[in-house]
């Protein structure tokens, strides 16, 4: 399974002004613009660290995504945050 879409998303979140805010406000609209599998999309929406790593996402990329989405470092695997409304 390819995780290129997740890696591109995180790269863009780090580089494009306003994209993190847009992801937090309109996650479905942002994720539509990336080639994500259904499993990848669900893992991102759920901010599911274990699922992202199981799908093959680099752990550093996964951590960056979750931290940008507001998850505190110590809570990466135990938080209850989600991008879902």
PDB file of C-alpha atoms in Angstrom:
ATOM      1  CA  UNK A   1       0.000   0.000   0.000  1.00  0.00           C
ATOM      2  CA  UNK A   2       1.262   3.448  -0.886  1.00  0.00           C
ATOM      3  CA  UNK A   3       1.493   6.148   1.753  1.00  0.00           C
ATOM      4  CA  UNK A   4       2.740   8.847  -0.588  1.00  0.00           C
ATOM      5  CA  UNK A   5      -0.493  10.813  -0.169  1.00  0.00           C
ATOM      6  CA  UNK A   6      -0.137  10.962   3.607  1.00  0.00           C
ATOM      7  CA  UNK A   7       3.493  12.026   3.314  1.00  0.00           C
ATOM      8  CA  UNK A   8       2.552  14.757   0.805  1.00  0.00           C
ATOM      9  CA  UNK A   9      -0.233  15.967   3.073  1.00  0.00           C
ATOM     10  CA  UNK A  10       2.134  16.332   6.017  1.00  0.00           C
ATOM     11  CA  UNK A  11       4.789  18.018   3.888  1.00  0.00           C
ATOM     12  CA  UNK A  12       2.207  20.525   2.676  1.00  0.00           C
ATOM     13  CA  UNK A  13       0.895  21.092   6.205  1.00  0.00           C
ATOM     14  CA  UNK A  14       4.410  22.124   7.222  1.00  0.00           C
ATOM     15  CA  UNK A  15       5.002  24.361   4.198  1.00  0.00           C
ATOM     16  CA  UNK A  16       1.701  25.926   3.127  1.00  0.00           C
ATOM     17  CA  UNK A  17       0.399  28.815   5.184  1.00  0.00           C
ATOM     18  CA  UNK A  18      -3.118  28.270   6.456  1.00  0.00           C
ATOM     19  CA  UNK A  19      -3.371  24.609   5.490  1.00  0.00           C
ATOM     20  CA  UNK A  20      -3.302  23.347   9.088  1.00  0.00           C
ATOM     21  CA  UNK A  21      -6.178  25.672   9.992  1.00  0.00           C
ATOM     22  CA  UNK A  22      -8.085  24.552   6.915  1.00  0.00           C
ATOM     23  CA  UNK A  23      -7.504  20.887   7.793  1.00  0.00           C
ATOM     24  CA  UNK A  24      -8.846  21.486  11.297  1.00  0.00           C
ATOM     25  CA  UNK A  25     -11.897  23.367   9.977  1.00  0.00           C
ATOM     26  CA  UNK A  26     -12.671  21.362   6.811  1.00  0.00           C
ATOM     27  CA  UNK A  27     -10.820  18.046   6.985  1.00  0.00           C
ATOM     28  CA  UNK A  28     -12.845  16.275   4.291  1.00  0.00           C
ATOM     29  CA  UNK A  29     -12.252  19.078   1.780  1.00  0.00           C
ATOM     30  CA  UNK A  30      -8.499  19.068   2.406  1.00  0.00           C
ATOM     31  CA  UNK A  31      -8.171  15.284   2.314  1.00  0.00           C
ATOM     32  CA  UNK A  32     -10.063  15.108  -1.009  1.00  0.00           C
ATOM     33  CA  UNK A  33      -7.108  16.822  -2.658  1.00  0.00           C
ATOM     34  CA  UNK A  34      -4.686  14.017  -1.736  1.00  0.00           C
ATOM     35  CA  UNK A  35      -4.509  10.474  -3.152  1.00  0.00           C
ATOM     36  CA  UNK A  36      -5.420   8.626   0.046  1.00  0.00           C
ATOM     37  CA  UNK A  37      -6.851   5.148   0.375  1.00  0.00           C
ATOM     38  CA  UNK A  38      -9.998   4.768   2.460  1.00  0.00           C
ATOM     39  CA  UNK A  39      -7.911   3.313   5.300  1.00  0.00           C
ATOM     40  CA  UNK A  40      -5.442   6.217   5.152  1.00  0.00           C
ATOM     41  CA  UNK A  41      -8.278   8.764   5.125  1.00  0.00           C
ATOM     42  CA  UNK A  42      -9.895   7.121   8.163  1.00  0.00           C
ATOM     43  CA  UNK A  43      -6.588   6.979  10.039  1.00  0.00           C
ATOM     44  CA  UNK A  44      -5.935  10.673   9.356  1.00  0.00           C
ATOM     45  CA  UNK A  45      -9.483  11.701  10.315  1.00  0.00           C
ATOM     46  CA  UNK A  46      -9.222   9.685  13.514  1.00  0.00           C
ATOM     47  CA  UNK A  47      -5.653  10.897  14.171  1.00  0.00           C
ATOM     48  CA  UNK A  48      -4.908   7.222  14.790  1.00  0.00           C
ATOM     49  CA  UNK A  49      -1.163   6.893  15.371  1.00  0.00           C
ATOM     50  CA  UNK A  50      -1.113   3.095  15.468  1.00  0.00           C
ATOM     51  CA  UNK A  51      -3.174   2.756  12.289  1.00  0.00           C
ATOM     52  CA  UNK A  52      -0.973   5.246  10.421  1.00  0.00           C
ATOM     53  CA  UNK A  53       2.186   3.349  11.367  1.00  0.00           C
ATOM     54  CA  UNK A  54       0.519   0.021  10.522  1.00  0.00           C
ATOM     55  CA  UNK A  55      -0.301   1.430   7.084  1.00  0.00           C
ATOM     56  CA  UNK A  56       3.377   2.198   6.564  1.00  0.00           C
ATOM     57  CA  UNK A  57       3.527   5.899   7.375  1.00  0.00           C
ATOM     58  CA  UNK A  58       6.943   6.880   8.677  1.00  0.00           C
ATOM     59  CA  UNK A  59       6.659   7.347  12.471  1.00  0.00           C
ATOM     60  CA  UNK A  60       8.220  10.825  12.259  1.00  0.00           C
ATOM     61  CA  UNK A  61       5.678  11.840   9.616  1.00  0.00           C
ATOM     62  CA  UNK A  62       2.869  10.419  11.764  1.00  0.00           C
ATOM     63  CA  UNK A  63       4.111  12.343  14.803  1.00  0.00           C
ATOM     64  CA  UNK A  64       4.335  15.571  12.804  1.00  0.00           C
ATOM     65  CA  UNK A  65       0.755  15.157  11.572  1.00  0.00           C
ATOM     66  CA  UNK A  66      -0.623  14.565  15.043  1.00  0.00           C
ATOM     67  CA  UNK A  67       1.345  17.419  16.637  1.00  0.00           C
ATOM     68  CA  UNK A  68       0.214  19.830  13.894  1.00  0.00           C
ATOM     69  CA  UNK A  69      -3.366  18.700  14.575  1.00  0.00           C
ATOM     70  CA  UNK A  70      -2.980  19.600  18.247  1.00  0.00           C
ATOM     71  CA  UNK A  71      -2.062  16.298  19.880  1.00  0.00           C
ATOM     72  CA  UNK A  72       0.528  16.711  22.633  1.00  0.00           C
ATOM     73  CA  UNK A  73       3.694  14.637  22.231  1.00  0.00           C
ATOM     74  CA  UNK A  74       3.150  12.454  25.331  1.00  0.00           C
ATOM     75  CA  UNK A  75      -0.408  11.696  24.172  1.00  0.00           C
ATOM     76  CA  UNK A  76       0.361  10.498  20.635  1.00  0.00           C
ATOM     77  CA  UNK A  77      -0.912   6.972  21.320  1.00  0.00           C
ATOM     78  CA  UNK A  78      -3.484   7.738  24.022  1.00  0.00           C
ATOM     79  CA  UNK A  79      -5.340  10.900  22.957  1.00  0.00           C
ATOM     80  CA  UNK A  80      -9.035  11.174  22.128  1.00  0.00           C
ATOM     81  CA  UNK A  81      -8.825  13.986  19.563  1.00  0.00           C
ATOM     82  CA  UNK A  82     -10.227  13.586  16.066  1.00  0.00           C
ATOM     83  CA  UNK A  83     -10.669  15.716  12.953  1.00  0.00           C
ATOM     84  CA  UNK A  84     -14.277  14.578  12.760  1.00  0.00           C
ATOM     85  CA  UNK A  85     -16.979  17.086  13.685  1.00  0.00           C
TER      86      UNK A  85
END
